[in-house]
Each structure stands twice: as C-alpha cells, then as structure tokens.
XYZ file of C-alpha atoms in Angstrom:
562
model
C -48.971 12.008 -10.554
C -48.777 13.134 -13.961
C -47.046 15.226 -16.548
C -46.978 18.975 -17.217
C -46.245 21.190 -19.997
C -45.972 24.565 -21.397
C -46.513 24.852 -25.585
C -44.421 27.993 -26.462
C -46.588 30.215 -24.293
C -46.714 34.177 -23.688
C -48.077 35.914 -20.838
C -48.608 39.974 -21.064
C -49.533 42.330 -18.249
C -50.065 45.775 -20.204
C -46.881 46.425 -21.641
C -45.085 44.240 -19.457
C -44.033 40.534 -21.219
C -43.654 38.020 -18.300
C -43.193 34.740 -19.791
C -42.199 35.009 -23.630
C -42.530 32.165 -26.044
C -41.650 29.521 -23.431
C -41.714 26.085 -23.322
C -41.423 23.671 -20.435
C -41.747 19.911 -19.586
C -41.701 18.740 -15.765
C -41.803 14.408 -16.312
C -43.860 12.442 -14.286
C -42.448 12.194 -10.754
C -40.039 14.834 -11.478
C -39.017 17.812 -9.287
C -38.341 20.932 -11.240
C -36.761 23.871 -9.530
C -37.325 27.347 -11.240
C -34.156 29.746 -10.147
C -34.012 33.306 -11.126
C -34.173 36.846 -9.271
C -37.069 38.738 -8.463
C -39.165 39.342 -11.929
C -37.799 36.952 -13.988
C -41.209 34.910 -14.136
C -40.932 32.179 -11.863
C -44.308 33.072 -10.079
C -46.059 33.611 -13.297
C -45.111 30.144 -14.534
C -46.568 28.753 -12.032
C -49.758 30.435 -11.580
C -50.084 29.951 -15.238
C -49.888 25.840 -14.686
C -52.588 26.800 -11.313
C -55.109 28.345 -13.891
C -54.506 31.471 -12.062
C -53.667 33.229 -15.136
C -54.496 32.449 -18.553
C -51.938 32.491 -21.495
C -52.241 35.410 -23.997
C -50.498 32.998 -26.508
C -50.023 29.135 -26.031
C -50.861 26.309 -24.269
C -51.112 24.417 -20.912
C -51.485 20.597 -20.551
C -51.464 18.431 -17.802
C -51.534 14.561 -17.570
C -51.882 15.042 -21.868
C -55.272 16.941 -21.424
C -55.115 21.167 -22.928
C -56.253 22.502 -19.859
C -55.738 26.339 -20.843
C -59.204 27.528 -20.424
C -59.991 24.519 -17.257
C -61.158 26.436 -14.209
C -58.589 26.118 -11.395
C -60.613 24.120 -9.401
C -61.074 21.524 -12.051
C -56.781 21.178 -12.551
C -56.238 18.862 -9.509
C -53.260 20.643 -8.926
C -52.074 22.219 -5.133
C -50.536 25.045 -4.328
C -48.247 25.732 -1.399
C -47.549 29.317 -0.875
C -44.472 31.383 1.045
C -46.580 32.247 3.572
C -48.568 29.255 5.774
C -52.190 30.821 4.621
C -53.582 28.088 7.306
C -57.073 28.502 9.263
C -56.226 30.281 12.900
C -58.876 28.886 14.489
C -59.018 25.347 13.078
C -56.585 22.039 14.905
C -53.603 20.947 12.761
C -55.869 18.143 12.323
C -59.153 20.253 10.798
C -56.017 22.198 8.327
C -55.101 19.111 6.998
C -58.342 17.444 6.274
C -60.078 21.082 4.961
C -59.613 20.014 0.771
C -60.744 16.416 2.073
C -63.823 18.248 3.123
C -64.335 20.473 0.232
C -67.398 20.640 -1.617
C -66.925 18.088 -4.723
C -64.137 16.639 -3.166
C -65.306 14.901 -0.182
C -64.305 11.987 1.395
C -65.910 9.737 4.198
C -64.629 10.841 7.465
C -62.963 7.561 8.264
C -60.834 8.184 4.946
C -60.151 11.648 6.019
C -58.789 10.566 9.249
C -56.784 7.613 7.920
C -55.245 10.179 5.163
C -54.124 12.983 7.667
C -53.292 10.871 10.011
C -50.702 9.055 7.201
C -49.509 12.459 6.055
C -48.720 13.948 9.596
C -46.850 10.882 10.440
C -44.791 11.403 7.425
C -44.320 14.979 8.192
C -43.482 13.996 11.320
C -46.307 16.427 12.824
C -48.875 13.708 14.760
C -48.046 15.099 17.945
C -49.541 17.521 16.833
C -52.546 16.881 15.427
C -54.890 18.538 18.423
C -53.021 21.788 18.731
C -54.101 25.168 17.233
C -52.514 26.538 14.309
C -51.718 29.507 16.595
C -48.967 27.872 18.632
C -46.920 25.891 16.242
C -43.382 27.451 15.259
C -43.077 28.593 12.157
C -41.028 25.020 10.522
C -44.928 22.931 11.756
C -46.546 25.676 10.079
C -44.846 25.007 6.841
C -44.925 21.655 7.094
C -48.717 21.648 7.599
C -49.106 24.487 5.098
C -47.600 21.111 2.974
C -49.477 18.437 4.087
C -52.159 19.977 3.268
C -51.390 20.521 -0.280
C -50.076 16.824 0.102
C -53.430 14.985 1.375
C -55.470 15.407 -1.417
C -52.759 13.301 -3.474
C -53.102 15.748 -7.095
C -51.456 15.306 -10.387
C -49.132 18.578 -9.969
C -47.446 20.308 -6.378
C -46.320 23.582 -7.578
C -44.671 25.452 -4.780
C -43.168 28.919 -4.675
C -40.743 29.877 -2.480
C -42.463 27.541 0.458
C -39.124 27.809 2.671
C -37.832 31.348 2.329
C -39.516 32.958 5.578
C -38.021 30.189 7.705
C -34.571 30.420 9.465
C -31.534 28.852 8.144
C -31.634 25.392 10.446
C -35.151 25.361 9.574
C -34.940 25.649 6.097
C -32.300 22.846 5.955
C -34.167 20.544 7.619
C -37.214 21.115 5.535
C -35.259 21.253 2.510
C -34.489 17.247 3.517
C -37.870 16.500 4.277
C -39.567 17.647 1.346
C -36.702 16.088 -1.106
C -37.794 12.751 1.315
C -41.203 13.305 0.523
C -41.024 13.525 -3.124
C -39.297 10.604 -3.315
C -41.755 8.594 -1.198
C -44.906 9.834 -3.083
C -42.970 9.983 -6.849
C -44.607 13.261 -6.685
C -44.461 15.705 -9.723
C -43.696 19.164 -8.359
C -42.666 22.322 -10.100
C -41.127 24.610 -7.442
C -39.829 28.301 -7.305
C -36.796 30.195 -5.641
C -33.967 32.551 -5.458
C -32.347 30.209 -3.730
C -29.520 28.800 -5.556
C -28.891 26.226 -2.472
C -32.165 24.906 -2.681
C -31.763 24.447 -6.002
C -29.022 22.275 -6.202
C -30.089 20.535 -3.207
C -33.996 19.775 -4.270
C -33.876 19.687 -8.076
C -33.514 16.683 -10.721
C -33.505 19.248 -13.321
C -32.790 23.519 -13.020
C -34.690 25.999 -15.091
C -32.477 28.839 -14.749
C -35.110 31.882 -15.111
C -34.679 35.493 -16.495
C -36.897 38.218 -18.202
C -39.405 35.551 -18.712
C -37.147 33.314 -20.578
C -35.789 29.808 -19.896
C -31.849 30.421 -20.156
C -31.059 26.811 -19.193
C -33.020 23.471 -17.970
C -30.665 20.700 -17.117
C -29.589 18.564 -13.810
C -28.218 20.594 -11.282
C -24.284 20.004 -12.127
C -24.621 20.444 -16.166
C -25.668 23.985 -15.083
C -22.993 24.095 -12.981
C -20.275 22.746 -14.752
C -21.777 23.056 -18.641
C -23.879 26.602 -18.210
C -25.898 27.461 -21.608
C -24.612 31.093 -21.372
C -22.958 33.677 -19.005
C -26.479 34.554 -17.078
C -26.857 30.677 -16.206
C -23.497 30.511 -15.206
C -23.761 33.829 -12.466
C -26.958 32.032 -11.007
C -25.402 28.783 -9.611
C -22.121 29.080 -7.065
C -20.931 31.196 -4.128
C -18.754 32.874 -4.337
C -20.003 33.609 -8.332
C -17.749 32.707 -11.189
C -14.707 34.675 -11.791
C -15.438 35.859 -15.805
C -12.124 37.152 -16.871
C -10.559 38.587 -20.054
C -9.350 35.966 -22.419
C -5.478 36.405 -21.429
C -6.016 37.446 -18.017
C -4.505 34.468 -16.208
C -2.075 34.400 -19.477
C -2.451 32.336 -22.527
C -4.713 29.531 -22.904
C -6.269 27.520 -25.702
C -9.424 29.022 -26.154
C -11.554 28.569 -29.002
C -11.657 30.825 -31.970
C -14.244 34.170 -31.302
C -14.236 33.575 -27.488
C -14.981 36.776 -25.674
C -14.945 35.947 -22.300
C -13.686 33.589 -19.451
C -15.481 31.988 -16.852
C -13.519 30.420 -13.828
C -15.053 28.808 -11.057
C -13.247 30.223 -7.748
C -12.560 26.480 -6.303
C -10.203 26.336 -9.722
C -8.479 29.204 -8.907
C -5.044 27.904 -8.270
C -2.370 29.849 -6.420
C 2.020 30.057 -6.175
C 2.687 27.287 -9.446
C 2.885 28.750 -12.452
C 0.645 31.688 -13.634
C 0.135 35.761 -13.545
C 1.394 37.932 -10.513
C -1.243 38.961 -8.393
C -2.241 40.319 -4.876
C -4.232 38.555 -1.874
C -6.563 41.838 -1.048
C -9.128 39.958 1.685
C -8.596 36.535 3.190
C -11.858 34.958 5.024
C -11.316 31.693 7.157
C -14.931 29.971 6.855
C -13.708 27.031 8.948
C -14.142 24.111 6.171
C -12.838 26.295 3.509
C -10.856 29.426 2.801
C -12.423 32.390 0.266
C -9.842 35.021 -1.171
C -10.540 37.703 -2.900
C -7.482 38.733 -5.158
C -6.474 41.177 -7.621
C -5.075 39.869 -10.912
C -3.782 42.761 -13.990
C -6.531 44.983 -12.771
C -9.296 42.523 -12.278
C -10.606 40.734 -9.188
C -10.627 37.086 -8.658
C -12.250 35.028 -6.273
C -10.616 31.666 -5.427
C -11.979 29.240 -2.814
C -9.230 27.377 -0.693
C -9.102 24.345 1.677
C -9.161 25.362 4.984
C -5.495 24.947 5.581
C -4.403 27.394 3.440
C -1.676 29.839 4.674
C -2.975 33.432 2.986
C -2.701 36.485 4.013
C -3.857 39.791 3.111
C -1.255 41.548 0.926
C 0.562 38.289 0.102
C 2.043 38.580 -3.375
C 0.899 35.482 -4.960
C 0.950 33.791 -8.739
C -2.791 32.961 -10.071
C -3.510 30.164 -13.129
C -6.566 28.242 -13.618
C -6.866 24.199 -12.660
C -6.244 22.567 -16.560
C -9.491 22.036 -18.198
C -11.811 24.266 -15.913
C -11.884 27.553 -18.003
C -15.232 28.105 -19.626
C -15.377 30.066 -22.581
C -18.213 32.380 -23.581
C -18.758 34.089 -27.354
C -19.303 37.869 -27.790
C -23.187 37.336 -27.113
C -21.933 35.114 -23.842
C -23.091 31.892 -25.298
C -20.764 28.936 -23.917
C -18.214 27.809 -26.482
C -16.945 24.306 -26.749
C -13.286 23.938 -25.403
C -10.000 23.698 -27.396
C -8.202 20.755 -25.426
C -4.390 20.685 -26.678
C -2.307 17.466 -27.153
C 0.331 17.575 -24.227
C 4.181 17.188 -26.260
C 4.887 14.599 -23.730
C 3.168 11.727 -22.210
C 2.033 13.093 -18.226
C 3.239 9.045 -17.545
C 6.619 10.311 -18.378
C 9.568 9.374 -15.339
C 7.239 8.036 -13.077
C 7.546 5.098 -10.964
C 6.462 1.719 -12.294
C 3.343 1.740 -9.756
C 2.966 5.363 -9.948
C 3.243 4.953 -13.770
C 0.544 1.773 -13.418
C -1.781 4.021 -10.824
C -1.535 6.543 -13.885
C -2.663 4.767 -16.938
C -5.344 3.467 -14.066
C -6.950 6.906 -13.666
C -7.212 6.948 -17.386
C -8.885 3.712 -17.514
C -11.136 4.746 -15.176
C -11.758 8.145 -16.550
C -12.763 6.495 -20.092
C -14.641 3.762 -18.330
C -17.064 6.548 -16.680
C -17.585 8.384 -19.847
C -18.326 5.220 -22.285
C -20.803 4.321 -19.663
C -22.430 7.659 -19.044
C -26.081 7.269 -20.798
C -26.270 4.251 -18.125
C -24.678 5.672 -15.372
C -26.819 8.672 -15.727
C -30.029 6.868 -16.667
C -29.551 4.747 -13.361
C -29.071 7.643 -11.186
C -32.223 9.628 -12.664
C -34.386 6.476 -11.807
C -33.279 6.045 -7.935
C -30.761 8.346 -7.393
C -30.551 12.610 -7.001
C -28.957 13.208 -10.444
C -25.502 14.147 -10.295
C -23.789 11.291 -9.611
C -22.314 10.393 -12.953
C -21.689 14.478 -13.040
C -19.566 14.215 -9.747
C -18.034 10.681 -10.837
C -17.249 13.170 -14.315
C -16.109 16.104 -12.645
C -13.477 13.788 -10.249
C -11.782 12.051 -13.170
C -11.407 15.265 -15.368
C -9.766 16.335 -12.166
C -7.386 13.338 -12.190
C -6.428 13.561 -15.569
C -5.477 17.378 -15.184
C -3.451 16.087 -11.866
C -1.139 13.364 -13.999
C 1.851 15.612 -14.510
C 1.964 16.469 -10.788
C 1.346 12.857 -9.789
C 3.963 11.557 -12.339
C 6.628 13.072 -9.930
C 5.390 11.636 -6.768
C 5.401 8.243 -4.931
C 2.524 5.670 -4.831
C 1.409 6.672 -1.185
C 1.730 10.539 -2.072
C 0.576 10.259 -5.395
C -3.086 8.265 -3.630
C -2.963 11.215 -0.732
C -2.815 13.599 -3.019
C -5.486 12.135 -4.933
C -7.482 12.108 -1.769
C -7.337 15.941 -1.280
C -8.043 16.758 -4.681
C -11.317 14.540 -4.668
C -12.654 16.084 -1.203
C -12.478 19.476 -2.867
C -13.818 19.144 -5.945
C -16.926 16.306 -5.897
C -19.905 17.293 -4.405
C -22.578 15.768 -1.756
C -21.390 12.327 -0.009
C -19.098 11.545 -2.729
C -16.328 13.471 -2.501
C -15.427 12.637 1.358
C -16.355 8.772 0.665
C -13.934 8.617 -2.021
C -10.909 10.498 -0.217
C -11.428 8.061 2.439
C -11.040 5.423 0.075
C -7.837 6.966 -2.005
C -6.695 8.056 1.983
C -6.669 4.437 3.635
C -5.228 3.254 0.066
C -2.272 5.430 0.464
C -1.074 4.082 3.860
C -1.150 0.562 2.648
C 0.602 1.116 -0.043
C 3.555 3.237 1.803
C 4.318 0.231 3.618
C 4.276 -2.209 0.775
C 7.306 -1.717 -1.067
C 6.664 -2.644 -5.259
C 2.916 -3.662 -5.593
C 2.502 -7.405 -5.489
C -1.458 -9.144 -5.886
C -0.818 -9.046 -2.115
C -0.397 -5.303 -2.368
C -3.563 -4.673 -4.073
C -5.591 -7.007 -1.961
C -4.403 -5.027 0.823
C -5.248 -1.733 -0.493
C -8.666 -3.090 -1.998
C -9.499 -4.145 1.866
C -8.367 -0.869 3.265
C -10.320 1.264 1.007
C -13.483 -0.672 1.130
C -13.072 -0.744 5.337
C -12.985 3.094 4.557
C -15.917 3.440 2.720
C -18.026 1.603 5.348
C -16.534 3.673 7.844
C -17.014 6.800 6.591
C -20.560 6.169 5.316
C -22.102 4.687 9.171
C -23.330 1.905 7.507
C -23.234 -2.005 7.461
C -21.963 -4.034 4.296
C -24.797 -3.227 1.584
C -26.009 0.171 2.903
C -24.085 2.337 0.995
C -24.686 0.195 -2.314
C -21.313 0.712 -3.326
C -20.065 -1.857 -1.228
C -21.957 -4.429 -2.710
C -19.047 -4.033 -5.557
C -16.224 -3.218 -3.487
C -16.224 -5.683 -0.754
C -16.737 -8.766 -2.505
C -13.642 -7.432 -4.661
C -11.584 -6.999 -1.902
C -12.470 -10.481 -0.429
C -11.919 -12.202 -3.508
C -8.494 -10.772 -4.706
C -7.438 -11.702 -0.628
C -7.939 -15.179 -0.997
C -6.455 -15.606 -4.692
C -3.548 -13.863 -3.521
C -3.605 -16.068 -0.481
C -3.836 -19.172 -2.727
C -0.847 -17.247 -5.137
C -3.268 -17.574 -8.000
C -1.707 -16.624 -11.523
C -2.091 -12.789 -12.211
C -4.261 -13.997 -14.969
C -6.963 -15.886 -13.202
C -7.242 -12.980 -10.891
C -7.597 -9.931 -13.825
C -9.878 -12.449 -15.664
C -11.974 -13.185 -11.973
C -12.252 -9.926 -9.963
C -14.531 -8.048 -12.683
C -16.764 -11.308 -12.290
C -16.947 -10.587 -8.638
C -17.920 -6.724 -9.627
C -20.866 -7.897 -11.829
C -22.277 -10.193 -9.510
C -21.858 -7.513 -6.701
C -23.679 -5.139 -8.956
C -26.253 -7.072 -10.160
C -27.324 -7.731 -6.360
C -28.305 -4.096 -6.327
C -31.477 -4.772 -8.605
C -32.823 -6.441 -5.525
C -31.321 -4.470 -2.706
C -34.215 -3.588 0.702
C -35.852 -0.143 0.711
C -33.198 0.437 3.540
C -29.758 0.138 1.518
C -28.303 3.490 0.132
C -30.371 5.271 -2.689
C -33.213 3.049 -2.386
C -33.746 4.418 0.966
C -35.531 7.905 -0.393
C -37.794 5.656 -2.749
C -38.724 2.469 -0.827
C -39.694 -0.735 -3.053
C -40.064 1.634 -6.253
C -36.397 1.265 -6.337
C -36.337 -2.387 -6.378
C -35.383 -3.800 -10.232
C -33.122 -0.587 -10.517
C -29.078 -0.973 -10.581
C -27.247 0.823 -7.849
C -25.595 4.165 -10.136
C -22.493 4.226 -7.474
C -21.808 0.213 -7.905
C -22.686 0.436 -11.553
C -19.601 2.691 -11.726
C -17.832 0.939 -9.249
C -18.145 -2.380 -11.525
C -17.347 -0.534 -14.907
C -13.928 1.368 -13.231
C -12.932 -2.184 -11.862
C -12.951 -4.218 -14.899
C -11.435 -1.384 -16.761
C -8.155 -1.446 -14.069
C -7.871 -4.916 -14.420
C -7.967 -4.949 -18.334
C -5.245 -2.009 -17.731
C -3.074 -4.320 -15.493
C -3.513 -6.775 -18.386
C -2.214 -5.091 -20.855
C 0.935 -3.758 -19.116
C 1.896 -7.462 -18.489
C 1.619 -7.047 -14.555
C-alpha cells in the first residue's frame, strides 16, 4: 500500500468550481473518510486520485510518483462503486478473479485461484464461490463488488458510498467487516459518504467536505469534540448541535468576540441551576431519551438517559454541563475557551475518602493529558483512534462533576461516577469503565474508612468487572494486563500488612511490567485482534493509560500522607 496526495489542486466543470485549492494526505495504511452532503466534492476527489478526471490546477501523487497526467489504468488503484457493477452472467468465482485476468495484469491460474479463494474466505463469501451473481442478496453483492477491488492487492482503495443502497443490519455488518479488512491488509483507502455513522465508525481521520473545500481533517472525536468551524460541527452528531446565542442558557465565560454557542444535546442539563424553559416533544428511544425544548425563544435539543422522567409541557430549568460550550467567532470559526478559576476549592467539605477519590480524578485527569502524544501515538498504530479522545473527554467530565461529588459519599460519589462515564465516552469504553467505577462503589459502601485492605478490595472488584463486562479471559481486553496484576499485588501486601510505603512505591512497578507485556501480546488479545502480528512490538493504548493513571493515584496517596 502506499501514500496519496493532493498538491493544492482545482477542478472546474464550466462555471462550476468542484474542488478549490485543496490539499489532502491519506498515510500509508490509513483509512480516510470524506463526509459532506450531496455536491460538496467528495466524488470528484476521488475520481480525481482514479485518473478519472484531470486537475485544471495542481497535482496528484501516489506512492511519491506525480501521476496527474498517468492513464487510469497505469495508477494501480481500485475502485468500488455504490452500485455492485458485477458481471450477471459470470460465478462469484469468475467476478473475483476478472482484474486477475486482465490484459497486462495476468496471473497464472493457480495464483488466481489461490488469491480468490483467500479473499472470499476473508469476506466470508466461499460458499459461494459457484453461484451466479444473479442470486446473491444484495450484502454478497457488495462484498464481492469488494473483493474484487481487493484481489488485485493496489496501492490505493478509494470507495464511494459502497454501503448506502444496503439496509440498515446490512450496512452494520459490512461497516465491521470492511473496518476488519483494512486492518488485516494495512490497506490505504480513501472512502466517501453522507453518512456521518460510518464516519465515525470507519475513519482514522474525517475530512469534513463542503463546496469543494476541506473544512476539517482530524480523528473522528477532535471533529467531534474540537470542530474547526460551525459547518464541521453540524456534520458530526444526532441529534445536531444546539448553536445558541451567547447568553441564552445565561452567562458564561466566553471568550472576547464570540458570536455564537455550540452545545452538544448530551450536555444539555436539566432542573439544577440554569434558564426557565419548556419540554415541547419527549421521544423514549429505549437506551436514551431525546427532548426537544424551548429555551427564551430558541429550541434546544438535549439527549437523556433512558430513565429520565420528561414529559411534554414540563416546565423545566436548562444550563450547559461545565466546560462543554463551544464558542464560534462572527465568521463561525471555533474560539479557544475562557476556563475561570473556581473561588473555592470543588475538594471543599468533603469526606476524607471522598476528598482522597477527588484529588484522585485530578491525578488522573493530568496523568492522561501529560501523556497524550503517547497515548495517542499508541492508539493510531493498533488501535481505532479515539481512545485517548474518550479517555480525554471522561476526565474533563470528572473534573466538571467535583463540586457535585464533594457532597456525596464514597459509594455514591463512584456510582455516580459510573453513570456519568456510560453517557458520555464512546464505543466499548464507556460501559467497561462504569462497570469498573459500578463494582468499585459496592465495595467501598461496605468498607467503612478506606484501609490498603479497602483498596485491594475495590482494585479486585473493578478488575473482576472489566473481565466481565468485556467476555474475555485475563489478557484479552489488554487492559487487564495492568489491572489485574495490580489488584493481585496490593491483595497480598495488604495481606502481609506491608507499610503504605512499600505498597505506593510497588503497585506502579506491577503497572509497568503489566504494560510492557502488551508489546508482545497474541494476534488474539484486544486491539491486536483487527491487525494480527503487525501489532506485535506495539504498547496496548488502554493499559498504557491504565499504567500512567495508576502511578499517578499512588503518588497522590503519597503525598496526602495516607
């Protein structure tokens, strides 16, 4: 696989500009996702990479050769199309191996078999094989319509919109298989859609797409959580972000020459303090509640748990989650935050272990961001991108939480924790930590003030959670290979009544060694399942931040003399 670029090129059709001036990098073994609405230029881009069309202004390279004015058949790229485009009267079999057969690119037979045969196997389409195009359902059309683009092994996949004719369930399963597939062949692949679902799901990086511009190109939650500018923002999340006059939800520290508000409806928070406002529809979506409210004149989308007790007509109060508010200029470019100094420490009147489980979260929370070039660096090699973004987005959330916390006890300060984390970090994360935070929380309940004892117990109990909730053995969800030695370890000190010292000096020993096992962990454990021995030699990115959040809690205990 190799490289492609785009050198600041233009693409005209009459009067009509459909790329402008645009540059764009997809790395070797990368998967790009172009998102944008009808027109914006996704197609174009791509056909312009195919040799399709040829740039009025600029160039193309791939694998560091200009190929601008190469032929399309000389580009060793592939092309996979919305619609199948396979031969009606040929076998699965004869679709497949058709480029293998090509004139100047053909291949013995026995190589053609051996290649189809490996490709339908991995597209789980060998039973197959013998059947006419005709009679497959449309999900074994795409996937052939794939495979066949896949056999012939190019430098560049560029796909557009491959999945949008299927159904739903079809087009989440493929969405899986092809992320799968990727992963297995390090395959380069620049790939279009609407879809702002299979975006997020497929992507390493997002080029949000409009008027033949590039608006934004990062990992999936930077454009989320970071958006370039108002149009990048209104292309990722359903329901779409609230944007809201500056004083709308009442004051807040915005930063000088801020126009505009953006609020993401799962920080929409409801009956604390804020605004007066109205509940004007209520939908119950089963894992989660949408409301659609009316706020001094405006409307407001805010996405609930599931449990939420709303009704239409409810008179409610409206304020944003601390921290979440997005501010855009007068040309809707995103502004930098103002973040205000809080007149008293959040810490203030809590419990001694609530107080401790406090200046924890902090620890933890400046841990994840003095680590984050590694964290993120580890998770771009083996991992789908976001996970230092979700490990981000839940301690932000915890440090907006400490007032609240401060006022609650150890076991409903961790349950409360739990819920928070379920709702607000994406993928597998989210759940796997609540577990963790969930099983903590009942241990802790029965303890009475924390002891070594206390936190051995709680260590084991959120661990046992983890495995739990992931299905997996120790080592298959890579995190454990951090979090169960821990919890073994600080049992038998505590066992043994080792000095509080020995242990805080001990346990983030344990974490290292737990995370450096990672670098050689089976193409079955966790991440390294989607890339097979290429992952081998990489650090796990969830123990990695296990390992960093662990020593940082016990340099914490340290210091408070506990």
């Amino acid at each position: 696989m190799a490289e492609a670029k785009l050198h600041a090129v233009t693409k005209r059709f009459d009067d009509t500009t459909a790329i402008a001036d645009m540059s764009l990098e997809v790395g070797h073994g990368e998967f790009v996702v172009l998102l944008g609405p009808t027109g914006a230029g996704k197609t174009t881009t791509l056909r312009l990479f195919a040799g399709l069309e040829t740039p009025d202004v600029g160039r193309v390279e791939i694998d560091g050769i200009d190929v601008t004015t190469v032929p399309p058949a000389e580009r060793d790229v592939a092309f996979v199309f919305q619609q199948y485009s396979l031969y009606p009267h040929l076998t699965v079999f004869d679709n497949l191996a058709f480029p293998l057969r090509a004139p100047g690119r053909k291949r013995p037979e026995a190589e053609v078999k051996k290649r189809v045969q490996d490709i339908a196997e991995m597209l789980r389409i060998e039973s197959k094989l013998k059947n006419r195009s005709t009679v497959l359902s449309g999900g074994e059309m795409q996937r052939v319509s794939i495979g066949r683009a896949l056999v012939r092994e190019p430098n560049l996949f560029l796909m557009d919109e491959p999945l949008s004719s299927l159904d739903a369930k079809l087009r989440e399963d493929l969405r899986v298989e092809l992320k799968r597939i990727q992963r297995d062949l390090g395959a380069t692949v620049l790939y279009v859609t609407h879809d702002q679902l299979e975006a997020m799901t497929l992507a390493d990086r997002i080029g949000v797409m409009g008027e033949g511009r590039l608006a934004q190109i990062a990992a999936p939650r930077e454009v989320y959580d970071q958006p370039a500018n108002i149009y990048a923002a209104q292309r990722l999340g359903s329901p779409q972000i609230n944007l809201l006059d500056i004083e709308q939800l009442g004051p807040l520290p915005a930063p000088e020459g801020a126009a505009r508000m953006g609020l993401r409806p799962e920080d929409v928070r409801l009956n604390g303090a804020g605004v007066e406002g109205r509940a004007l529809t209520v939908e119950h979506l089963g894992v989660e509640t949408v409301a659609l409210l009316e706020v001094g004149g405006a409307h407001v989308h805010a996405l609930l748990d599931a449990g939420a007790r709303l009704q239409e007509g409810d008179a409610i109060r409206v304020s944003a989650r601390p921290g979440a508010t997005i501010f855009f200029n007068q040309e809707g470019v995103r502004m930098e935050p103002t973040t205000p100094t809080p007149a008293n420490p959040p810490n203030e009147g809590a419990t001694p272990e609530t107080a401790l489980l406090l200046a924890c979260i902090e620890a933890a929370a400046k841990a994840i961001s003095d680590n984050e070039a590694e964290i993120e660096g580890l998770d771009r090699a083996i991992g789908d991108g976001d996970h230092y973004h979700n490990m981000k987005r839940g301690a932000e959330t915890l440090l907006a939480m400490r007032e609240e916390l401060a006022a609650k006890s150890p076991d409903e300060a961790l349950k409360a924790i739990a819920k928070k984390l379920v709702m607000t970090i994406g993928g597998a994360s989210g759940p796997l930590l609540a577990s963790y935070f969930l099983d903590m929380s009942k241990v802790s309940g029965a303890a009475g003030p924390w002891s070594a004892n206390t936190a051995a117990a709680m260590a084991t109990a959120g661990a046992e959670a983890v495995k739990a909730r992931g299905k997996a053995d120790i080592g298959m969800k890579t995190m454990l290979d951090v979090l169960i030695p821990v919890a073994q370890s600080l049992t038998e000190m505590a066992a043994a009544s080792r000095p509080h010292e020995d242990i805080l000096t001990e346990i983030p020993q344990v974490a290292e060694t737990g995370l450096l096992s990672t670098k050689d962990m089976l193409a079955a454990k966790g991440r390294a399942a989607f890339l097979g021995e290429r992952a081998i030699g990489h650090l796990d990115p969830g123990s990695k931040s296990c390992a960093v959040i662990i020593s940082a809690i016990c340099e914490t205990v340290r210091s408070r003399a506990l």
